[in-house]
mmCIF file of C-alpha atoms and ligand atoms in Angstrom:
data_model
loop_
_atom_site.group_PDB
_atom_site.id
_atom_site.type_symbol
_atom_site.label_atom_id
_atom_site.label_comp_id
_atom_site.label_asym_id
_atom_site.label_seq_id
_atom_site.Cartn_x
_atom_site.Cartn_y
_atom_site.Cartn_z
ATOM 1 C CA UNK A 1 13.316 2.424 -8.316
ATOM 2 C CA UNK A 2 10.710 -0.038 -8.650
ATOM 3 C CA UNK A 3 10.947 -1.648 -12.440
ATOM 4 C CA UNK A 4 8.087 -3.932 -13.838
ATOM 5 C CA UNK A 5 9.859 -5.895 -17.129
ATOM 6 C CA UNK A 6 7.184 -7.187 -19.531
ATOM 7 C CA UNK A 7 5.281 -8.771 -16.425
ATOM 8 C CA UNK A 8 2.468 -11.515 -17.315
ATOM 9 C CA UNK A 9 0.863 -12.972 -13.973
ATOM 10 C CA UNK A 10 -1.612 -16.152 -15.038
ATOM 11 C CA UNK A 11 -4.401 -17.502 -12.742
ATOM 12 C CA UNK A 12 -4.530 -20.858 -14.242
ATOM 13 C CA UNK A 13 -7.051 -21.843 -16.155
ATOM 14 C CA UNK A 14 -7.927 -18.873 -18.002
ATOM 15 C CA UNK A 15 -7.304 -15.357 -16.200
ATOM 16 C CA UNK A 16 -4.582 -13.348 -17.690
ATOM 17 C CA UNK A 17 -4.731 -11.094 -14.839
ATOM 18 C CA UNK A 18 -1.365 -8.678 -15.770
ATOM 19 C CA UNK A 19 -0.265 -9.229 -19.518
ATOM 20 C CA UNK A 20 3.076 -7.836 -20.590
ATOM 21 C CA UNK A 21 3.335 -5.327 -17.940
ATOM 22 C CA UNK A 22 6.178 -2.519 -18.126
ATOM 23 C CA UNK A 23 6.590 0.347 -15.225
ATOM 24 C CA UNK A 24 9.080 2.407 -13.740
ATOM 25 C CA UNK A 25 8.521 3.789 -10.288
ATOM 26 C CA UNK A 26 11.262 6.154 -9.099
ATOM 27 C CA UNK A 27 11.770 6.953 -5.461
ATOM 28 C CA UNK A 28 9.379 9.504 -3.881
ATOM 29 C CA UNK A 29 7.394 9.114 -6.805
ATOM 30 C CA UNK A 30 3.481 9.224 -5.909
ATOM 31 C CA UNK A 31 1.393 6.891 -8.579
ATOM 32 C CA UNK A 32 -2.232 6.059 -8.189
ATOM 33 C CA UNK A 33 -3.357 3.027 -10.439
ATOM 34 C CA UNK A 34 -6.796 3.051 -11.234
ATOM 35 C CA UNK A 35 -8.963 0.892 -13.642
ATOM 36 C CA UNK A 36 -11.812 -0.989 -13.844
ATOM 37 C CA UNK A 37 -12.636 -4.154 -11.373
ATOM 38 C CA UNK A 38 -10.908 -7.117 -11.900
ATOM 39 C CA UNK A 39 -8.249 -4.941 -14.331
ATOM 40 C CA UNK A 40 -5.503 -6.329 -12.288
ATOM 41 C CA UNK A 41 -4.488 -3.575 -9.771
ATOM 42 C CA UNK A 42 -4.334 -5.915 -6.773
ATOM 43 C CA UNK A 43 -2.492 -8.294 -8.964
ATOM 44 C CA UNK A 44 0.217 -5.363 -9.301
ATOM 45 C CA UNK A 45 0.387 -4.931 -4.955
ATOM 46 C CA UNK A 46 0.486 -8.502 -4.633
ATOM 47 C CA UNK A 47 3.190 -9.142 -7.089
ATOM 48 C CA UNK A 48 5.282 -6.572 -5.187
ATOM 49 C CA UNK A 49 4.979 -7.973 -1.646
ATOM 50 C CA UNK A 50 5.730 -11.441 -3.375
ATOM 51 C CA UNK A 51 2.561 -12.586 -2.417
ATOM 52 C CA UNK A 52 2.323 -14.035 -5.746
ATOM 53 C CA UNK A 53 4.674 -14.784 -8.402
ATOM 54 C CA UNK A 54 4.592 -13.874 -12.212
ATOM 55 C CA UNK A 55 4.942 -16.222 -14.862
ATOM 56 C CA UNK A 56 6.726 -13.824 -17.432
ATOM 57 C CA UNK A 57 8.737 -11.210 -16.690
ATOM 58 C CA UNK A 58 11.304 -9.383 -14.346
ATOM 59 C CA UNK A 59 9.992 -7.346 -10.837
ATOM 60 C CA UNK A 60 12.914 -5.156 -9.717
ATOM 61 C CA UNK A 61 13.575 -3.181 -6.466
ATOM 62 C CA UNK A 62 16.394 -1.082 -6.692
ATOM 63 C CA UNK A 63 17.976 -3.051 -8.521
ATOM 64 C CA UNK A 64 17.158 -6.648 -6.677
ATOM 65 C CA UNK A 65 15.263 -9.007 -7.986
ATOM 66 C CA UNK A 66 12.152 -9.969 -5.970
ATOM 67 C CA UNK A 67 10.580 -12.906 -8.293
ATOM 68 C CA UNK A 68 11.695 -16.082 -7.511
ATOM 69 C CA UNK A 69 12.857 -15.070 -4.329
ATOM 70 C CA UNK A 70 13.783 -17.450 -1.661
ATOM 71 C CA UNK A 71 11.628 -17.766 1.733
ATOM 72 C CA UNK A 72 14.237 -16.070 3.763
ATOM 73 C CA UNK A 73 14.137 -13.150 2.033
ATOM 74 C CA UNK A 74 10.753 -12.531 1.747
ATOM 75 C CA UNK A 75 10.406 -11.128 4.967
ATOM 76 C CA UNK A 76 13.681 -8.729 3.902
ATOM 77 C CA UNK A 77 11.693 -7.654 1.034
ATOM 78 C CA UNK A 78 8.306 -6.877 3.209
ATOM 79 C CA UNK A 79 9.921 -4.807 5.949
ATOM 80 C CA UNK A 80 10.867 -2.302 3.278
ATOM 81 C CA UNK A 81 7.252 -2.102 1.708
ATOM 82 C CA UNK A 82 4.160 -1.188 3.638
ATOM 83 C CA UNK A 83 0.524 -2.096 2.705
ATOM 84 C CA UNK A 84 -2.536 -0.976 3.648
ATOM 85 C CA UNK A 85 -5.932 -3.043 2.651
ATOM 86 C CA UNK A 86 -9.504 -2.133 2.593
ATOM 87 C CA UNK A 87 -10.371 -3.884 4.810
ATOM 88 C CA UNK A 88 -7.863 -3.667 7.271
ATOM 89 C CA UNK A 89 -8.914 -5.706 10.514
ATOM 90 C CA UNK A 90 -7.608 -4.898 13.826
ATOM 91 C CA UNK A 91 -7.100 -7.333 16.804
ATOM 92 C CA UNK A 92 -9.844 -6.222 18.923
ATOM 93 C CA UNK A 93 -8.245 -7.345 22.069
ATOM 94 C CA UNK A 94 -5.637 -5.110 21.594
ATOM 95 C CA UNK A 95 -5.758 -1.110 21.735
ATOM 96 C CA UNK A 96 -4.443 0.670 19.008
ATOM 97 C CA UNK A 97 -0.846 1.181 20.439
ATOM 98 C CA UNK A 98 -1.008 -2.532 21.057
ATOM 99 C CA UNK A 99 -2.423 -3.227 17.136
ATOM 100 C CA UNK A 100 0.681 -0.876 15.859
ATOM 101 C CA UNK A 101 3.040 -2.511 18.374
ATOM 102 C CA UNK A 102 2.601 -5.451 17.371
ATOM 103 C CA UNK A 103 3.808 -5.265 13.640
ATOM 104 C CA UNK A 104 6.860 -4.914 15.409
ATOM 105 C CA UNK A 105 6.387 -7.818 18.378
ATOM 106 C CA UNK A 106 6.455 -10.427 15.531
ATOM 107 C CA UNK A 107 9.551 -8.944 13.727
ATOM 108 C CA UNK A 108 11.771 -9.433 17.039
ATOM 109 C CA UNK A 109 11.550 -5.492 17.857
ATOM 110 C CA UNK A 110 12.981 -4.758 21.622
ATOM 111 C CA UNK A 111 10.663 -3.088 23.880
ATOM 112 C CA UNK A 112 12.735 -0.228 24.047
ATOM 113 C CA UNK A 113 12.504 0.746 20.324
ATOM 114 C CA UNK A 114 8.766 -0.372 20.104
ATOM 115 C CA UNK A 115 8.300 2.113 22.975
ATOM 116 C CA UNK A 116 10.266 4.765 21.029
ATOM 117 C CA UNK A 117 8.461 4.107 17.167
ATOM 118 C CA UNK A 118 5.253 3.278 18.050
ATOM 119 C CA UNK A 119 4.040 7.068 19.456
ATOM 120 C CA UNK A 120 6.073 8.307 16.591
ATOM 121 C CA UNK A 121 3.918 6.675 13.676
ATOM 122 C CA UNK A 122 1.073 7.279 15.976
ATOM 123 C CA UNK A 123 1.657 10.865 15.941
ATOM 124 C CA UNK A 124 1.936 11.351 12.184
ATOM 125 C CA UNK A 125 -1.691 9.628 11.785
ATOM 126 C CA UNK A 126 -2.795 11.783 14.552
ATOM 127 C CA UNK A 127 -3.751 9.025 16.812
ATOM 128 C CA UNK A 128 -1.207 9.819 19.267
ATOM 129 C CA UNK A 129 -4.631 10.719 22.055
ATOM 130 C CA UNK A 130 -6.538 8.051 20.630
ATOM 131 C CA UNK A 131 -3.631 5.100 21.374
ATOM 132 C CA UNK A 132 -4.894 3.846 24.413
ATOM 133 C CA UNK A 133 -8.404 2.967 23.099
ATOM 134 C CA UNK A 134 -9.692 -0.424 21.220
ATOM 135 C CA UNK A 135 -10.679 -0.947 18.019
ATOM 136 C CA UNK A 136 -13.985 -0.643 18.983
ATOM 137 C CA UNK A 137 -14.189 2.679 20.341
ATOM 138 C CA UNK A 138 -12.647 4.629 16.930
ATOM 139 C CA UNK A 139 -14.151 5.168 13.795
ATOM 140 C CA UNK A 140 -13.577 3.851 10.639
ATOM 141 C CA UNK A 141 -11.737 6.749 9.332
ATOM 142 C CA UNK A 142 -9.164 6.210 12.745
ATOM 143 C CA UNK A 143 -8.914 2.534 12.012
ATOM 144 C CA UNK A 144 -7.694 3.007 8.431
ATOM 145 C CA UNK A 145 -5.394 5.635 9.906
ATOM 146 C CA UNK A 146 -3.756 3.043 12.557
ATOM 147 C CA UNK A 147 -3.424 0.261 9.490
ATOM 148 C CA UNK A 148 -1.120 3.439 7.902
ATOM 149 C CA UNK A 149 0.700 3.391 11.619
ATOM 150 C CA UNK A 150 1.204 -0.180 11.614
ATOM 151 C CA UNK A 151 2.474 -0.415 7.651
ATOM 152 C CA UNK A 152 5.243 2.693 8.787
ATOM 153 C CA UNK A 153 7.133 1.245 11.975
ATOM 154 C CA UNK A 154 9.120 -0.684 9.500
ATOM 155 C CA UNK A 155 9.891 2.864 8.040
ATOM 156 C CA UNK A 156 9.310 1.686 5.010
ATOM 157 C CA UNK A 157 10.456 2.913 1.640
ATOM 158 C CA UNK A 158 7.666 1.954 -0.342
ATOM 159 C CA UNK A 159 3.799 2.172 0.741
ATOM 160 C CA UNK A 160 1.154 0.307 -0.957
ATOM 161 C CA UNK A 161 -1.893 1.089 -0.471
ATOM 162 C CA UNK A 162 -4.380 -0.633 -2.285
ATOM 163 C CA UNK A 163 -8.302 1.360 -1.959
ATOM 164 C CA UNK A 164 -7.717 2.420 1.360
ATOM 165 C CA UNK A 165 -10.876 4.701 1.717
ATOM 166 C CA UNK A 166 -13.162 2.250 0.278
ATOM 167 C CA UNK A 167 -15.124 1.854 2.821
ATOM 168 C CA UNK A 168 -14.785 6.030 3.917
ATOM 169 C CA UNK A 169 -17.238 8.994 3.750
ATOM 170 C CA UNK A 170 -15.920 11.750 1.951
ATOM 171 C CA UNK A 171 -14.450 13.810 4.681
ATOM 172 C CA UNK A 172 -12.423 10.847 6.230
ATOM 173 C CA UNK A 173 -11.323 9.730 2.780
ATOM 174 C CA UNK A 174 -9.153 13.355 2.236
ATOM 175 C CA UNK A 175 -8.237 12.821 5.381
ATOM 176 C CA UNK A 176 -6.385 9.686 4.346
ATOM 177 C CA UNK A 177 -5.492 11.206 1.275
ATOM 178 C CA UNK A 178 -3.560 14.197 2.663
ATOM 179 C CA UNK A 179 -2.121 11.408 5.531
ATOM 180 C CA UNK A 180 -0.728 9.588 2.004
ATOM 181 C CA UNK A 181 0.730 12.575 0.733
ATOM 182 C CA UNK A 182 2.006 13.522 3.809
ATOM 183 C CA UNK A 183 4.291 10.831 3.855
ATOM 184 C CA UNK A 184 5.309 11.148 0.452
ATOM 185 C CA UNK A 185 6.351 14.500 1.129
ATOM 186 C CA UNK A 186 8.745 12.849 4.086
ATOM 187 C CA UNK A 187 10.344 10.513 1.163
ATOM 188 C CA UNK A 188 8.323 7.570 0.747
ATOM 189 C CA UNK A 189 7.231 6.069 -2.320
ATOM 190 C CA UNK A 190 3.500 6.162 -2.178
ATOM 191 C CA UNK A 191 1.216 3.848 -4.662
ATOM 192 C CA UNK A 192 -2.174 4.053 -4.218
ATOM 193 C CA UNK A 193 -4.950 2.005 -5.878
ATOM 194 C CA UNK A 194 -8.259 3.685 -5.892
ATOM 195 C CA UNK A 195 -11.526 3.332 -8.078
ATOM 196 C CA UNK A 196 -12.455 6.841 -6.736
ATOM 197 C CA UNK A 197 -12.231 9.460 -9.580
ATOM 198 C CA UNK A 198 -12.393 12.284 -7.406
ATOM 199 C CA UNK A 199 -9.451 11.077 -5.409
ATOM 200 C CA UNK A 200 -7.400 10.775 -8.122
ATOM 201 C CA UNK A 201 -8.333 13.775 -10.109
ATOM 202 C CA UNK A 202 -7.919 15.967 -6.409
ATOM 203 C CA UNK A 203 -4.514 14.169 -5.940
ATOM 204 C CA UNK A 204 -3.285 15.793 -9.046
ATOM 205 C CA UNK A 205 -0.104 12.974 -9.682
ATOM 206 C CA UNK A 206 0.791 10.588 -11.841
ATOM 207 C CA UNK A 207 -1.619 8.364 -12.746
ATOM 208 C CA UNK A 208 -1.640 4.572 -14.349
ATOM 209 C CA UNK A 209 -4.665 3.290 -15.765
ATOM 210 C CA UNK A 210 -5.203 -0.260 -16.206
ATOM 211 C CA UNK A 211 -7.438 -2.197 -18.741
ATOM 212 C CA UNK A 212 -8.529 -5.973 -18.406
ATOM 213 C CA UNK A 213 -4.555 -6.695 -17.327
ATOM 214 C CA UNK A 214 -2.660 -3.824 -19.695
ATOM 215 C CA UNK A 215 -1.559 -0.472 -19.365
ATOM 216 C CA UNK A 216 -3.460 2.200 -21.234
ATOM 217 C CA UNK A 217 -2.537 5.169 -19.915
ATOM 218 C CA UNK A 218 0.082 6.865 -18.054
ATOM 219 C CA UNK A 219 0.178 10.348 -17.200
ATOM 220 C CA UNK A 220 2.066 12.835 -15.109
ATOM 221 C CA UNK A 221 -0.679 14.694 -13.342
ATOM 222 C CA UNK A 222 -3.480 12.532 -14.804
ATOM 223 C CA UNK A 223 -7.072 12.660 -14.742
ATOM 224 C CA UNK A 224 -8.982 9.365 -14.401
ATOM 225 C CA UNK A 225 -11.063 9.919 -17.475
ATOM 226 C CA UNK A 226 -12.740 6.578 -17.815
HETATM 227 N N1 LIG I 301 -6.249 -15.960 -6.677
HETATM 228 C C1 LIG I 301 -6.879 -15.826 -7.852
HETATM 229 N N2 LIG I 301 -7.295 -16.906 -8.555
HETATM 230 C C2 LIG I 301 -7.899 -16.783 -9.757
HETATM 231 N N3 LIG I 301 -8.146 -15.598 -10.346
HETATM 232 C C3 LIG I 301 -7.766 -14.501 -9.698
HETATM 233 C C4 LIG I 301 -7.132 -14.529 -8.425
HETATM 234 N N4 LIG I 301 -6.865 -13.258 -8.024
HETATM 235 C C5 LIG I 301 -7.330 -12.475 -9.002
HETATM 236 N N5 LIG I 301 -7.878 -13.196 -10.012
HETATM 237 C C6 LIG I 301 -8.447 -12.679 -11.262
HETATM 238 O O1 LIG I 301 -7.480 -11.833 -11.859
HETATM 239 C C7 LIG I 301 -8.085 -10.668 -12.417
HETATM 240 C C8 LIG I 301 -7.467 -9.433 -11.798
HETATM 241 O O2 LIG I 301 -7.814 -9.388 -10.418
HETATM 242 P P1 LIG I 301 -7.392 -8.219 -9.451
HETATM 243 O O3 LIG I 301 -7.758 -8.627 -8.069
HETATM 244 O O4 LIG I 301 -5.991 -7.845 -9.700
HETATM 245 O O5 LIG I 301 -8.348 -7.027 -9.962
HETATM 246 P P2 LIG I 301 -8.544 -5.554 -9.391
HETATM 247 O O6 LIG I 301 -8.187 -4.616 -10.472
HETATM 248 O O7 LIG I 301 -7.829 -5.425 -8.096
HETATM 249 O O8 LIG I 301 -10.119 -5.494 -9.161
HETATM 250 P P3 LIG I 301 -10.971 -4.789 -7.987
HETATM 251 O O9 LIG I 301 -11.066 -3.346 -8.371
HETATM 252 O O10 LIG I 301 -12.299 -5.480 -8.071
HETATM 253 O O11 LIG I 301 -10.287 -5.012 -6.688
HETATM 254 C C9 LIG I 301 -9.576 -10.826 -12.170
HETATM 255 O O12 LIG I 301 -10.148 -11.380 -13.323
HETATM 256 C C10 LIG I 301 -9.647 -11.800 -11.017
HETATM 257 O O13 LIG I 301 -10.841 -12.537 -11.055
HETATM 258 MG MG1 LIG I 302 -8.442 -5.141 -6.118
#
């Protein structure tokens, strides 16, 4: 359960980026948050990776508190969420299996079990053929499906994934849409921030709408109507 409590987040002077935010995410739950630019939704992924802190308000996952969290557990908290960006960047020194691999290199992960997650993940984005090559030689549809890899060797529980076919054709965009609710079928929280109507209104889920910082609608099986 993910649990916003009355959550203001302040960019000092003058930007009252989230104002009095209040959301319940259960487990497996799918949620896309949409809105306008600069309505906040980043605000919302950041705030959940501790990235930044609020200045009102309580963030709870399952159960544990995650504002005001000390530095060692930060990386506790990130190994059980996955994000994927926009724009996503691989190292482009490194093939994809190498990119993926190396979420894991940095977290202490032996060889052995790199060896054994990596083609895993790599197979459920259907890059398992496409492993050995470098960032260079996929498209951009393939390099927004290795960022997905790389956010699941953690297997995390919760996957943020904030406008991950921004930069996508239409084609490679329900591509990564069917990838996102492919996973959520397999048990992961999925919350996806999109500006794309059609996404949202194909995805047919619940959807959060957010206006200049507040919540204005929220709707099981929403339409993005704005
Ligand atoms: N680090 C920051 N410093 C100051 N203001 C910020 C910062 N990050 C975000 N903001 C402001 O907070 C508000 C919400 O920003 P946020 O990035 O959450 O919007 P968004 O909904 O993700 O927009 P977009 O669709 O353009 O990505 C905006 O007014 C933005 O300018
Ligand atoms: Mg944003």
């Amino acid at each position: 359960m993910i649990q916003f409590k009355k959550v203001t987040k302040i960019f000092y002077p003058q930007t009252v980026a989230l104002k009095d935010v209040s959301l319940r995410i259960s487990p497996r739950e799918f949620v896309s948050i949409v809105g306008q630019s600069g309505a906040g939704k980043s605000t919302l992924i950041k705030l959940l990776t501790a990235a930044e802190q609020p200045d009102k308000g309580q963030i709870l996952l399952g159960g544990w508190e995650i504002t005001n969290l000390k530095a060692g557990d930060i990386p506790v908290l990130r190994r059980q969420i996955g994000v994927v960006y926009q724009d996503f960047k691989l190292l482009p020194r490194k093939t994809i299996f190498e990119n993926v691999a190396f979420a894991m290199q940095v977290c202490g992960v032996s060889n052995k079990r790199i060896n054994q997650v990596v083609p895993q993940v790599l197979k459920i984005v259907g890059l398992k053929e496409k492993s050995d090559r470098y960032p260079q030689q996929v498209s951009g549809g393939e390099i927004q499906r290795a960022a997905i890899a790389r956010a699941l060797v953690h297997r995390p529980k919760i996957l943020l994934a904030d406008e991950p076919t921004g930069n996508l054709d239409t084609l490679n965009t329900k591509d990564i849409i069917d990838l996102l609710l492919k996973i959520n079928e397999f048990g992961t929280t999925v919350i996806l921030v999109t500006h794309n109507k059609d996404v949202v209104n194909r995805i047919k889920k619940r959807v959060v709408v957010l206006d200049s910082g507040q919540i204005i609608s929220d709707q099981e099986e929403g339409k993005y109507v704005l």
